Amino acid sequence: MAASTLLWGAGAVARAARGLPAAWTTSAVFLPTGLLVLAWFNHRLRSRALAWAMFALSLALAMIVFGAWALAHRTALGGPSSTPAPRPSCTSVCPSRPRCNCASRPPGETAMKKIAALCALPFLLAACEKGPRAVKIAMALPLTGDVATLGQGIRRAALLAIEEARTAGRLPAVGVEVLEFDDRSDPKEAVNVANRIVSDPSVVAIIGHFNSGCSIPASRVYAQAGLPMMNAGSSNPELTRQQLSPQWRWPRVVFRANTTDDAQGTFAGELVFGKLKKKTALVVHDKTAYGQGIAEEFQKSYTALGGRALAFDGIQPGDKDFKALLTRLKGLKPEAIFYGGTFTEGALLLRQARELGFACPFVTGENSYDPDFIAIAGPGGEGAYVTYLGRPADLLPSAKIFVEKFQARYPGEPIRAYDHYGYEIANILIAALEKVGPDRGKIIGALQGLTYEGVLGTTTFDEKGDTLNKTISVFVVRKGQFVPADF
């Protein structure tokens, strides 16, 4: 249908250009038709705004060419002329059609009909898009880079939920297509990805992002488009808190399944000061929205309880050697170290601290609840404490079926820290989609009043979009394994 329409359009332009000088004919045929072809491909590739801009430009170019021709041939269009050109006889123009009735046509009728036909072409192209189209769910996660294992885990779990819903017939009859995007844990790339996603009106929701530093700026793009954002992993409070700001002029689109750093940081402060009885601590973070955010919340809680933060230092993500920093801080003789950030740098920091003789407890956040943290830290990881948002899937009775399904679907793949959150947030989205259909605004409304029973227990969202389930737990590394801490 699309190809036929484009060919018809090209033919219409060529027929209308008949009688023009060669340069005008080239402009009349190739410029508008070329733009229409480009517009069609952009329309199919989800750049709808660019497609319609090309439609409009192609029409404008065609009108300019034909307008110039009309001015140059005013007699043919019925306008005044000092030297009217004689009309060719019907038989001299089309001798094979002696009864074609050309002479009876009003002046200019043929040209105007051709221009009108060209004007209708963009609307015919748009009509080709009518009819049922697959509903699209986007996923934007770090699929490459240092935390790709965590992003890939969320991806697998969310796909599992969608596959199950498709098999059970819970999804729209037109089908659901999943679009996957890699934000590479880069805030700028996350915004680029977000703009690509919102340009497609058939996308009804986004599952992502993972890093708070990516989620916060991307959420503003989704909010302006009214696109629901389902989050499993970002813990900086600002992600949802910003939606209550007077400067927030858009719908509250963010819904988060995990609890936040203010709860986790408070818990960690109470752990170090109250449970471990440590009165001084070093606070180190990786300068990301997640790492610095949880470090600030820890310091706030710890000092409020009476502890003393001896230092608050940042490291660069991607750095591997922290011995210069640790050597400078060792002289402060801390009783504990708290680290906020991703597990790669955290494990290296811990390993090098032990090599330099730091024997004090090391405490970090849920991002480090990963087998790779233990592997990178090596023997130095023994005795490290890791706080956790909620509880791991293998320790949740409500997640038992999920664990079995995940292992059957992805044999040999370990269940990562956020996988059951990815599974849960996808199922919550599916429940809303099942209830109100593929409409962005209606999905947001359904999520705001939803109560969902799933692998995390009971999930309901507050006015900001945060879960009301704020359980925190703590684990310690013993013999190369994470085990629940016994206090």
Tab-separated table of C-alpha atoms in Angstrom:
chain	number	residue	atom	x	y	z
A	1	MET	CA	0.000	0.000	0.000
A	2	ALA	CA	2.787	2.421	0.942
A	3	ALA	CA	4.793	1.675	-2.198
A	4	SER	CA	1.701	2.088	-4.406
A	5	THR	CA	0.888	5.416	-2.782
A	6	LEU	CA	4.428	6.709	-3.298
A	7	LEU	CA	4.425	5.651	-6.947
A	8	TRP	CA	1.054	7.342	-7.455
A	9	GLY	CA	2.426	10.496	-5.840
A	10	ALA	CA	5.472	10.509	-8.084
A	11	GLY	CA	3.244	10.053	-11.112
A	12	ALA	CA	0.944	12.866	-10.005
A	13	VAL	CA	3.863	15.241	-9.613
A	14	ALA	CA	5.275	14.240	-13.002
A	15	ARG	CA	1.911	14.688	-14.757
A	16	ALA	CA	1.350	18.049	-13.105
A	17	ALA	CA	4.836	19.209	-14.126
A	18	ARG	CA	4.165	18.545	-17.810
A	19	GLY	CA	4.857	21.652	-19.820
A	20	LEU	CA	7.331	23.200	-17.379
A	21	PRO	CA	10.952	24.024	-18.255
A	22	ALA	CA	13.376	21.157	-17.599
A	23	ALA	CA	14.803	22.647	-14.377
A	24	TRP	CA	11.311	23.253	-12.998
A	25	THR	CA	10.243	19.742	-13.894
A	26	THR	CA	13.223	18.291	-12.029
A	27	SER	CA	12.370	20.348	-8.961
A	28	ALA	CA	8.679	19.516	-9.173
A	29	VAL	CA	9.275	15.774	-9.446
A	30	PHE	CA	12.370	14.882	-7.485
A	31	LEU	CA	12.359	17.270	-4.536
A	32	PRO	CA	8.791	16.690	-3.261
A	33	THR	CA	8.805	12.987	-4.113
A	34	GLY	CA	12.227	12.438	-2.515
A	35	LEU	CA	11.078	14.187	0.644
A	36	LEU	CA	7.905	12.101	0.706
A	37	VAL	CA	9.962	8.907	0.474
A	38	LEU	CA	12.212	10.075	3.335
A	39	ALA	CA	9.162	11.093	5.331
A	40	TRP	CA	7.623	7.671	4.875
A	41	PHE	CA	10.729	5.911	6.171
A	42	ASN	CA	10.941	8.262	9.155
A	43	HIS	CA	7.260	7.591	9.813
A	44	ARG	CA	7.975	3.870	9.908
A	45	LEU	CA	11.112	4.350	12.058
A	46	ARG	CA	9.214	6.213	14.793
A	47	SER	CA	10.486	9.746	14.014
A	48	ARG	CA	6.937	11.019	13.566
A	49	ALA	CA	7.693	14.704	14.105
A	50	LEU	CA	10.405	14.614	11.430
A	51	ALA	CA	8.109	12.670	9.107
A	52	TRP	CA	5.350	15.267	9.272
A	53	ALA	CA	7.865	18.067	8.837
A	54	MET	CA	9.013	16.378	5.630
A	55	PHE	CA	5.405	15.939	4.488
A	56	ALA	CA	4.827	19.659	4.963
A	57	LEU	CA	8.094	20.635	3.256
A	58	SER	CA	7.400	18.409	0.252
A	59	LEU	CA	3.949	19.937	-0.116
A	60	ALA	CA	5.355	23.457	0.201
A	61	LEU	CA	7.972	22.805	-2.471
A	62	ALA	CA	5.402	21.402	-4.832
A	63	MET	CA	3.089	24.357	-4.269
A	64	ILE	CA	5.950	26.827	-4.883
A	65	VAL	CA	6.841	25.161	-8.184
A	66	PHE	CA	3.254	25.017	-9.385
A	67	GLY	CA	2.540	28.514	-8.115
A	68	ALA	CA	5.429	29.832	-10.178
A	69	TRP	CA	4.131	27.927	-13.195
A	70	ALA	CA	0.642	29.317	-12.632
A	71	LEU	CA	1.943	32.872	-12.557
A	72	ALA	CA	3.913	32.250	-15.732
A	73	HIS	CA	0.849	30.769	-17.479
A	74	ARG	CA	-1.947	32.976	-16.176
A	75	THR	CA	-3.945	32.530	-19.324
A	76	ALA	CA	-4.102	28.780	-18.805
A	77	LEU	CA	-5.532	29.444	-15.368
A	78	GLY	CA	-8.012	32.037	-16.649
A	79	GLY	CA	-6.008	35.181	-15.722
A	80	PRO	CA	-5.557	38.298	-17.877
A	81	SER	CA	-2.810	38.497	-20.479
A	82	SER	CA	-1.907	41.132	-23.025
A	83	THR	CA	-1.007	38.491	-25.618
A	84	PRO	CA	-3.203	35.513	-25.036
A	85	ALA	CA	-1.777	32.332	-26.469
A	86	PRO	CA	-4.106	30.410	-28.720
A	87	ARG	CA	-5.410	27.179	-27.227
A	88	PRO	CA	-4.299	24.155	-29.200
A	89	SER	CA	-7.086	22.207	-30.747
A	90	CYS	CA	-8.200	19.078	-29.072
A	91	THR	CA	-7.188	16.987	-32.072
A	92	SER	CA	-3.728	18.527	-32.237
A	93	VAL	CA	-3.061	17.644	-28.646
A	94	CYS	CA	-4.713	14.289	-28.402
A	95	PRO	CA	-5.700	13.146	-31.881
A	96	SER	CA	-6.436	9.666	-30.619
A	97	ARG	CA	-9.163	11.073	-28.376
A	98	PRO	CA	-11.318	13.240	-30.709
A	99	ARG	CA	-14.121	13.375	-28.159
A	100	CYS	CA	-12.054	14.069	-25.034
A	101	ASN	CA	-13.992	17.333	-24.476
A	102	CYS	CA	-10.822	19.333	-23.567
A	103	ALA	CA	-12.301	22.540	-24.927
A	104	SER	CA	-15.275	22.325	-22.610
A	105	ARG	CA	-13.130	22.331	-19.453
A	106	PRO	CA	-12.886	25.615	-17.553
A	107	PRO	CA	-9.485	27.282	-17.863
A	108	GLY	CA	-6.972	26.037	-15.277
A	109	GLU	CA	-9.135	23.118	-14.115
A	110	THR	CA	-6.601	20.435	-15.041
A	111	ALA	CA	-3.685	22.130	-13.290
A	112	MET	CA	-5.687	22.825	-10.163
A	113	LYS	CA	-6.880	19.227	-9.957
A	114	LYS	CA	-3.295	18.051	-10.141
A	115	ILE	CA	-2.237	20.443	-7.389
A	116	ALA	CA	-5.170	19.286	-5.249
A	117	ALA	CA	-4.161	15.675	-5.813
A	118	LEU	CA	-0.640	16.448	-4.620
A	119	CYS	CA	-2.029	18.201	-1.536
A	120	ALA	CA	-3.924	15.038	-0.626
A	121	LEU	CA	-0.847	12.797	-0.875
A	122	PRO	CA	0.453	13.244	2.715
A	123	PHE	CA	-2.963	12.386	4.086
A	124	LEU	CA	-3.142	9.254	1.959
A	125	LEU	CA	0.276	8.245	3.277
A	126	ALA	CA	-0.887	8.809	6.829
A	127	ALA	CA	-3.968	6.709	6.123
A	128	CYS	CA	-1.692	3.792	5.272
A	129	GLU	CA	-0.817	3.669	8.999
A	130	LYS	CA	-4.407	3.167	10.141
A	131	GLY	CA	-5.498	-0.119	11.594
A	132	PRO	CA	-4.360	-2.258	14.538
A	133	ARG	CA	-0.737	-1.822	15.524
A	134	ALA	CA	1.296	-3.671	18.127
A	135	VAL	CA	1.528	-2.088	21.554
A	136	LYS	CA	5.147	-1.319	22.435
A	137	ILE	CA	6.898	-1.451	25.798
A	138	ALA	CA	10.379	0.057	25.921
A	139	MET	CA	13.208	-1.119	28.158
A	140	ALA	CA	16.158	1.198	28.809
A	141	LEU	CA	18.894	-0.351	30.929
A	142	PRO	CA	22.701	-0.617	31.125
A	143	LEU	CA	23.224	-3.601	28.831
A	144	THR	CA	26.961	-2.936	28.450
A	145	GLY	CA	29.543	-1.534	30.842
A	146	ASP	CA	30.489	-2.106	34.484
A	147	VAL	CA	26.964	-2.783	35.779
A	148	ALA	CA	25.707	-4.574	32.675
A	149	THR	CA	25.194	-7.780	34.665
A	150	LEU	CA	22.581	-5.983	36.782
A	151	GLY	CA	20.890	-4.381	33.794
A	152	GLN	CA	20.840	-7.652	31.878
A	153	GLY	CA	19.307	-9.378	34.899
A	154	ILE	CA	16.428	-6.887	35.066
A	155	ARG	CA	15.956	-7.281	31.315
A	156	ARG	CA	15.725	-11.074	31.534
A	157	ALA	CA	13.266	-10.947	34.422
A	158	ALA	CA	11.015	-8.365	32.727
A	159	LEU	CA	11.008	-10.370	29.484
A	160	LEU	CA	10.029	-13.446	31.477
A	161	ALA	CA	7.001	-11.594	32.890
A	162	ILE	CA	5.966	-10.376	29.429
A	163	GLU	CA	6.364	-13.854	27.925
A	164	GLU	CA	4.184	-15.333	30.652
A	165	ALA	CA	1.499	-12.688	30.138
A	166	ARG	CA	1.554	-13.252	26.386
A	167	THR	CA	1.139	-17.001	26.859
A	168	ALA	CA	-1.730	-16.453	29.312
A	169	GLY	CA	-3.527	-14.119	26.885
A	170	ARG	CA	-3.327	-11.141	29.258
A	171	LEU	CA	-1.890	-8.739	26.684
A	172	PRO	CA	-3.780	-6.776	23.973
A	173	ALA	CA	-4.938	-8.813	20.986
A	174	VAL	CA	-2.779	-6.740	18.625
A	175	GLY	CA	0.297	-8.008	20.485
A	176	VAL	CA	3.107	-6.423	22.473
A	177	GLU	CA	6.508	-5.566	21.033
A	178	VAL	CA	9.447	-4.951	23.367
A	179	LEU	CA	11.965	-2.293	22.319
A	180	GLU	CA	15.353	-2.581	24.041
A	181	PHE	CA	17.768	0.311	24.529
A	182	ASP	CA	21.231	0.410	26.112
A	183	ASP	CA	21.862	3.596	28.124
A	184	ARG	CA	25.389	2.393	29.035
A	185	SER	CA	24.981	3.885	32.556
A	186	ASP	CA	25.585	7.283	30.942
A	187	PRO	CA	23.157	10.103	31.875
A	188	LYS	CA	23.583	11.833	28.502
A	189	GLU	CA	22.935	8.630	26.620
A	190	ALA	CA	19.931	7.973	28.862
A	191	VAL	CA	18.391	11.296	27.773
A	192	ASN	CA	19.110	10.478	24.115
A	193	VAL	CA	17.430	7.108	24.562
A	194	ALA	CA	14.454	8.730	26.305
A	195	ASN	CA	13.934	11.133	23.409
A	196	ARG	CA	14.000	8.250	20.942
A	197	ILE	CA	11.443	6.358	23.004
A	198	VAL	CA	8.930	9.191	23.400
A	199	SER	CA	9.048	9.916	19.662
A	200	ASP	CA	7.101	6.690	19.093
A	201	PRO	CA	3.433	7.190	20.049
A	202	SER	CA	2.796	3.444	20.111
A	203	VAL	CA	5.096	3.024	23.160
A	204	VAL	CA	2.787	2.871	26.182
A	205	ALA	CA	5.383	2.591	28.976
A	206	ILE	CA	9.093	2.371	29.745
A	207	ILE	CA	10.804	-0.108	32.078
A	208	GLY	CA	13.991	1.591	33.271
A	209	HIS	CA	16.418	3.076	33.829
A	210	PHE	CA	18.722	1.483	36.409
A	211	ASN	CA	21.240	4.050	37.629
A	212	SER	CA	19.710	6.984	39.493
A	213	GLY	CA	21.965	9.321	37.521
A	214	CYS	CA	20.290	8.076	34.332
A	215	SER	CA	16.756	7.779	35.674
A	216	ILE	CA	16.456	11.319	37.055
A	217	PRO	CA	17.153	13.291	33.832
A	218	ALA	CA	15.373	10.735	31.631
A	219	SER	CA	12.248	10.889	33.819
A	220	ARG	CA	11.709	14.529	32.816
A	221	VAL	CA	11.631	13.543	29.147
A	222	TYR	CA	9.059	10.833	29.852
A	223	ALA	CA	6.966	13.184	32.005
A	224	GLN	CA	6.705	15.758	29.214
A	225	ALA	CA	5.376	12.995	26.955
A	226	GLY	CA	3.061	11.579	29.641
A	227	LEU	CA	4.791	8.188	29.395
A	228	PRO	CA	4.643	5.882	32.459
A	229	MET	CA	8.121	5.062	33.806
A	230	MET	CA	8.401	1.758	35.680
A	231	ASN	CA	11.572	1.678	37.753
A	232	ALA	CA	13.359	-1.238	39.378
A	233	GLY	CA	16.662	-0.271	40.972
A	234	SER	CA	17.137	3.507	41.133
A	235	SER	CA	17.169	4.450	44.804
A	236	ASN	CA	17.945	8.191	44.916
A	237	PRO	CA	14.907	9.875	46.538
A	238	GLU	CA	15.040	12.757	44.043
A	239	LEU	CA	13.712	10.522	41.247
A	240	THR	CA	10.199	10.620	42.698
A	241	ARG	CA	10.506	13.592	45.060
A	242	GLN	CA	10.994	15.950	42.110
A	243	GLN	CA	7.432	15.176	41.031
A	244	LEU	CA	6.104	17.115	44.046
A	245	SER	CA	8.164	20.200	43.221
A	246	PRO	CA	6.283	23.353	42.102
A	247	GLN	CA	8.565	23.374	39.062
A	248	TRP	CA	7.235	19.975	37.969
A	249	ARG	CA	4.589	20.902	35.381
A	250	TRP	CA	3.897	17.445	33.985
A	251	PRO	CA	2.090	14.259	35.076
A	252	ARG	CA	3.653	12.158	37.839
A	253	VAL	CA	4.813	9.299	35.675
A	254	VAL	CA	7.473	7.551	37.823
A	255	PHE	CA	6.582	4.372	39.721
A	256	ARG	CA	9.358	2.666	41.691
A	257	ALA	CA	9.259	-0.874	43.106
A	258	ASN	CA	12.280	-0.613	45.428
A	259	THR	CA	12.715	1.582	48.470
A	260	THR	CA	15.069	4.548	48.561
A	261	ASP	CA	18.439	5.734	49.843
A	262	ASP	CA	16.977	7.833	52.622
A	263	ALA	CA	15.588	4.649	54.154
A	264	GLN	CA	18.696	2.602	53.333
A	265	GLY	CA	21.160	5.293	54.430
A	266	THR	CA	19.320	5.707	57.737
A	267	PHE	CA	19.415	1.957	58.241
A	268	ALA	CA	23.167	1.845	57.507
A	269	GLY	CA	23.837	4.689	59.947
A	270	GLU	CA	21.960	2.845	62.673
A	271	LEU	CA	23.835	-0.344	61.784
A	272	VAL	CA	27.302	1.196	62.130
A	273	PHE	CA	26.597	3.313	65.213
A	274	GLY	CA	24.054	1.148	67.015
A	275	LYS	CA	24.823	-2.464	66.061
A	276	LEU	CA	28.549	-2.348	65.332
A	277	LYS	CA	29.218	0.286	68.042
A	278	LYS	CA	31.616	2.294	65.852
A	279	LYS	CA	31.953	5.977	66.740
A	280	THR	CA	34.042	7.249	63.814
A	281	ALA	CA	33.815	6.443	60.124
A	282	LEU	CA	35.210	7.327	56.720
A	283	VAL	CA	32.555	8.025	54.072
A	284	VAL	CA	33.561	7.389	50.450
A	285	HIS	CA	31.342	7.564	47.341
A	286	ASP	CA	31.662	7.344	43.565
A	287	LYS	CA	30.188	10.804	42.790
A	288	THR	CA	27.126	9.329	41.074
A	289	ALA	CA	23.551	10.240	41.977
A	290	TYR	CA	23.191	6.825	43.581
A	291	GLY	CA	26.563	6.590	45.335
A	292	GLN	CA	26.780	10.135	46.637
A	293	GLY	CA	23.110	10.110	47.526
A	294	ILE	CA	23.291	7.067	49.774
A	295	ALA	CA	26.584	8.311	51.293
A	296	GLU	CA	24.945	11.611	52.217
A	297	GLU	CA	21.983	9.815	53.781
A	298	PHE	CA	24.348	7.569	55.759
A	299	GLN	CA	26.361	10.530	57.035
A	300	LYS	CA	23.188	12.401	58.024
A	301	SER	CA	21.862	9.442	60.008
A	302	TYR	CA	25.209	8.459	61.511
A	303	THR	CA	26.121	11.927	62.768
A	304	ALA	CA	22.595	12.507	64.108
A	305	LEU	CA	23.052	9.427	66.281
A	306	GLY	CA	26.363	10.754	67.638
A	307	GLY	CA	28.898	9.264	65.228
A	308	ARG	CA	31.652	11.344	63.659
A	309	ALA	CA	32.396	11.301	59.936
A	310	LEU	CA	36.154	11.774	59.636
A	311	ALA	CA	36.087	12.344	55.881
A	312	PHE	CA	33.640	12.546	52.994
A	313	ASP	CA	35.581	11.774	49.805
A	314	GLY	CA	34.651	10.959	46.230
A	315	ILE	CA	36.339	8.693	43.720
A	316	GLN	CA	35.966	8.665	39.961
A	317	PRO	CA	33.813	5.920	38.421
A	318	GLY	CA	36.058	3.664	36.401
A	319	ASP	CA	39.172	4.274	38.500
A	320	LYS	CA	41.038	1.175	39.656
A	321	ASP	CA	43.725	2.408	42.032
A	322	PHE	CA	42.632	3.996	45.320
A	323	LYS	CA	45.782	3.494	47.376
A	324	ALA	CA	46.768	7.170	47.365
A	325	LEU	CA	43.391	8.119	48.849
A	326	LEU	CA	43.462	5.267	51.353
A	327	THR	CA	47.007	6.074	52.435
A	328	ARG	CA	45.981	9.671	53.149
A	329	LEU	CA	42.908	8.548	55.133
A	330	LYS	CA	44.602	5.769	57.090
A	331	GLY	CA	46.164	8.238	59.495
A	332	LEU	CA	42.663	9.250	60.668
A	333	LYS	CA	42.330	5.798	62.271
A	334	PRO	CA	38.655	5.235	61.449
A	335	GLU	CA	36.578	2.594	63.217
A	336	ALA	CA	34.504	1.894	60.091
A	337	ILE	CA	34.330	2.650	56.357
A	338	PHE	CA	31.077	3.328	54.518
A	339	TYR	CA	31.106	3.231	50.717
A	340	GLY	CA	28.314	4.422	48.420
A	341	GLY	CA	28.532	3.402	44.781
A	342	THR	CA	28.638	0.524	42.320
A	343	PHE	CA	30.181	-2.803	43.229
A	344	THR	CA	33.249	-2.776	40.952
A	345	GLU	CA	34.896	0.267	42.522
A	346	GLY	CA	33.595	-0.739	45.957
A	347	ALA	CA	35.213	-4.160	45.769
A	348	LEU	CA	38.525	-2.684	44.603
A	349	LEU	CA	38.418	-0.070	47.368
A	350	LEU	CA	37.831	-2.786	49.971
A	351	ARG	CA	40.553	-5.039	48.590
A	352	GLN	CA	43.145	-2.273	48.583
A	353	ALA	CA	42.096	-1.077	52.055
A	354	ARG	CA	42.780	-4.544	53.448
A	355	GLU	CA	46.129	-4.646	51.642
A	356	LEU	CA	47.077	-1.363	53.366
A	357	GLY	CA	46.158	-2.705	56.782
A	358	PHE	CA	42.622	-1.374	57.333
A	359	ALA	CA	40.969	-3.896	59.656
A	360	CYS	CA	37.787	-1.936	60.453
A	361	PRO	CA	34.312	-3.010	59.265
A	362	PHE	CA	33.409	-2.116	55.681
A	363	VAL	CA	29.736	-1.309	55.002
A	364	THR	CA	28.134	-0.639	51.601
A	365	GLY	CA	24.764	-0.587	49.833
A	366	GLU	CA	22.649	-3.040	47.882
A	367	ASN	CA	24.448	-2.546	44.567
A	368	SER	CA	27.258	-4.683	46.004
A	369	TYR	CA	24.948	-7.618	46.695
A	370	ASP	CA	26.381	-9.408	43.694
A	371	PRO	CA	28.698	-12.409	43.269
A	372	ASP	CA	31.117	-10.213	41.335
A	373	PHE	CA	31.656	-8.015	44.393
A	374	ILE	CA	32.938	-11.021	46.332
A	375	ALA	CA	35.023	-12.214	43.377
A	376	ILE	CA	36.717	-8.836	42.865
A	377	ALA	CA	37.296	-8.171	46.577
A	378	GLY	CA	38.851	-11.609	47.024
A	379	PRO	CA	39.817	-12.617	50.577
A	380	GLY	CA	39.489	-8.966	51.602
A	381	GLY	CA	35.737	-9.213	51.156
A	382	GLU	CA	35.372	-11.483	54.180
A	383	GLY	CA	33.311	-9.774	56.853
A	384	ALA	CA	32.001	-6.936	54.649
A	385	TYR	CA	28.449	-5.781	55.375
A	386	VAL	CA	25.951	-5.099	52.580
A	387	THR	CA	22.579	-3.482	53.202
A	388	TYR	CA	19.777	-4.601	50.912
A	389	LEU	CA	16.539	-3.024	49.687
A	390	GLY	CA	13.964	-5.585	50.783
A	391	ARG	CA	15.158	-9.177	50.661
A	392	PRO	CA	16.840	-11.278	47.953
A	393	ALA	CA	14.556	-13.437	45.831
A	394	ASP	CA	15.881	-16.722	47.245
A	395	LEU	CA	14.953	-15.625	50.784
A	396	LEU	CA	11.445	-14.413	49.946
A	397	PRO	CA	8.722	-17.076	50.262
A	398	SER	CA	6.558	-15.021	47.905
A	399	ALA	CA	9.303	-15.196	45.254
A	400	LYS	CA	9.738	-18.962	45.288
A	401	ILE	CA	7.757	-19.503	42.079
A	402	PHE	CA	9.643	-16.688	40.365
A	403	VAL	CA	12.978	-18.290	41.268
A	404	GLU	CA	11.843	-21.607	39.795
A	405	LYS	CA	10.570	-19.986	36.593
A	406	PHE	CA	13.696	-17.864	36.184
A	407	GLN	CA	16.027	-20.833	36.598
A	408	ALA	CA	13.981	-22.871	34.124
A	409	ARG	CA	13.938	-20.056	31.571
A	410	TYR	CA	17.594	-19.016	32.028
A	411	PRO	CA	19.517	-22.104	33.175
A	412	GLY	CA	22.958	-21.292	34.538
A	413	GLU	CA	22.209	-17.584	35.015
A	414	PRO	CA	22.429	-16.405	38.637
A	415	ILE	CA	19.574	-14.312	39.982
A	416	ARG	CA	20.982	-10.828	40.530
A	417	ALA	CA	20.040	-8.313	43.212
A	418	TYR	CA	17.336	-6.529	41.206
A	419	ASP	CA	15.942	-9.315	39.040
A	420	HIS	CA	12.803	-9.915	41.082
A	421	TYR	CA	12.189	-6.144	41.092
A	422	GLY	CA	12.322	-6.170	37.286
A	423	TYR	CA	9.893	-9.083	37.194
A	424	GLU	CA	7.554	-7.355	39.635
A	425	ILE	CA	7.527	-3.951	37.941
A	426	ALA	CA	6.795	-5.603	34.563
A	427	ASN	CA	3.890	-7.536	36.067
A	428	ILE	CA	2.529	-4.387	37.709
A	429	LEU	CA	2.605	-2.658	34.320
A	430	ILE	CA	0.871	-5.630	32.691
A	431	ALA	CA	-1.851	-5.538	35.368
A	432	ALA	CA	-2.514	-1.866	34.613
A	433	LEU	CA	-2.417	-2.475	30.857
A	434	GLU	CA	-4.845	-5.353	31.249
A	435	LYS	CA	-7.216	-3.166	33.259
A	436	VAL	CA	-7.351	0.018	31.167
A	437	GLY	CA	-5.821	-0.852	27.791
A	438	PRO	CA	-2.887	0.695	25.878
A	439	ASP	CA	-3.447	4.321	26.844
A	440	ARG	CA	-0.603	6.202	28.564
A	441	GLY	CA	-2.807	8.478	30.649
A	442	LYS	CA	-5.138	5.711	31.747
A	443	ILE	CA	-2.190	3.492	32.699
A	444	ILE	CA	-0.816	6.269	34.933
A	445	GLY	CA	-4.209	6.613	36.598
A	446	ALA	CA	-4.487	2.856	37.141
A	447	LEU	CA	-1.010	2.658	38.690
A	448	GLN	CA	-1.754	5.472	41.122
A	449	GLY	CA	-4.587	3.524	42.689
A	450	LEU	CA	-3.177	0.018	42.314
A	451	THR	CA	-2.580	-2.605	45.000
A	452	TYR	CA	-0.571	-5.538	43.656
A	453	GLU	CA	0.239	-8.847	45.326
A	454	GLY	CA	3.370	-10.394	43.837
A	455	VAL	CA	6.889	-11.599	44.479
A	456	LEU	CA	7.685	-8.582	46.679
A	457	GLY	CA	4.534	-9.003	48.744
A	458	THR	CA	2.068	-6.122	48.631
A	459	THR	CA	2.988	-3.161	46.450
A	460	THR	CA	1.116	0.144	46.536
A	461	PHE	CA	2.467	3.532	45.510
A	462	ASP	CA	2.389	6.772	47.487
A	463	GLU	CA	1.691	10.210	45.989
A	464	LYS	CA	5.277	10.429	44.699
A	465	GLY	CA	5.177	7.011	43.037
A	466	ASP	CA	7.299	5.239	45.679
A	467	THR	CA	6.418	1.839	47.047
A	468	LEU	CA	5.099	1.743	50.583
A	469	ASN	CA	6.998	-1.522	51.133
A	470	LYS	CA	10.220	-0.196	52.726
A	471	THR	CA	11.856	-3.313	54.156
A	472	ILE	CA	15.669	-3.190	54.546
A	473	SER	CA	17.896	-6.129	55.441
A	474	VAL	CA	21.651	-6.625	55.941
A	475	PHE	CA	24.069	-9.347	54.885
A	476	VAL	CA	27.663	-10.184	55.721
A	477	VAL	CA	30.211	-12.017	53.567
A	478	ARG	CA	31.131	-15.344	55.154
A	479	LYS	CA	33.318	-17.903	53.346
A	480	GLY	CA	32.651	-16.307	49.983
A	481	GLN	CA	28.877	-16.113	50.413
A	482	PHE	CA	26.325	-13.499	51.453
A	483	VAL	CA	24.580	-14.651	54.635
A	484	PRO	CA	22.003	-12.766	56.722
A	485	ALA	CA	23.741	-10.810	59.471
A	486	ASP	CA	22.849	-12.046	62.963
A	487	PHE	CA	22.614	-9.239	65.489
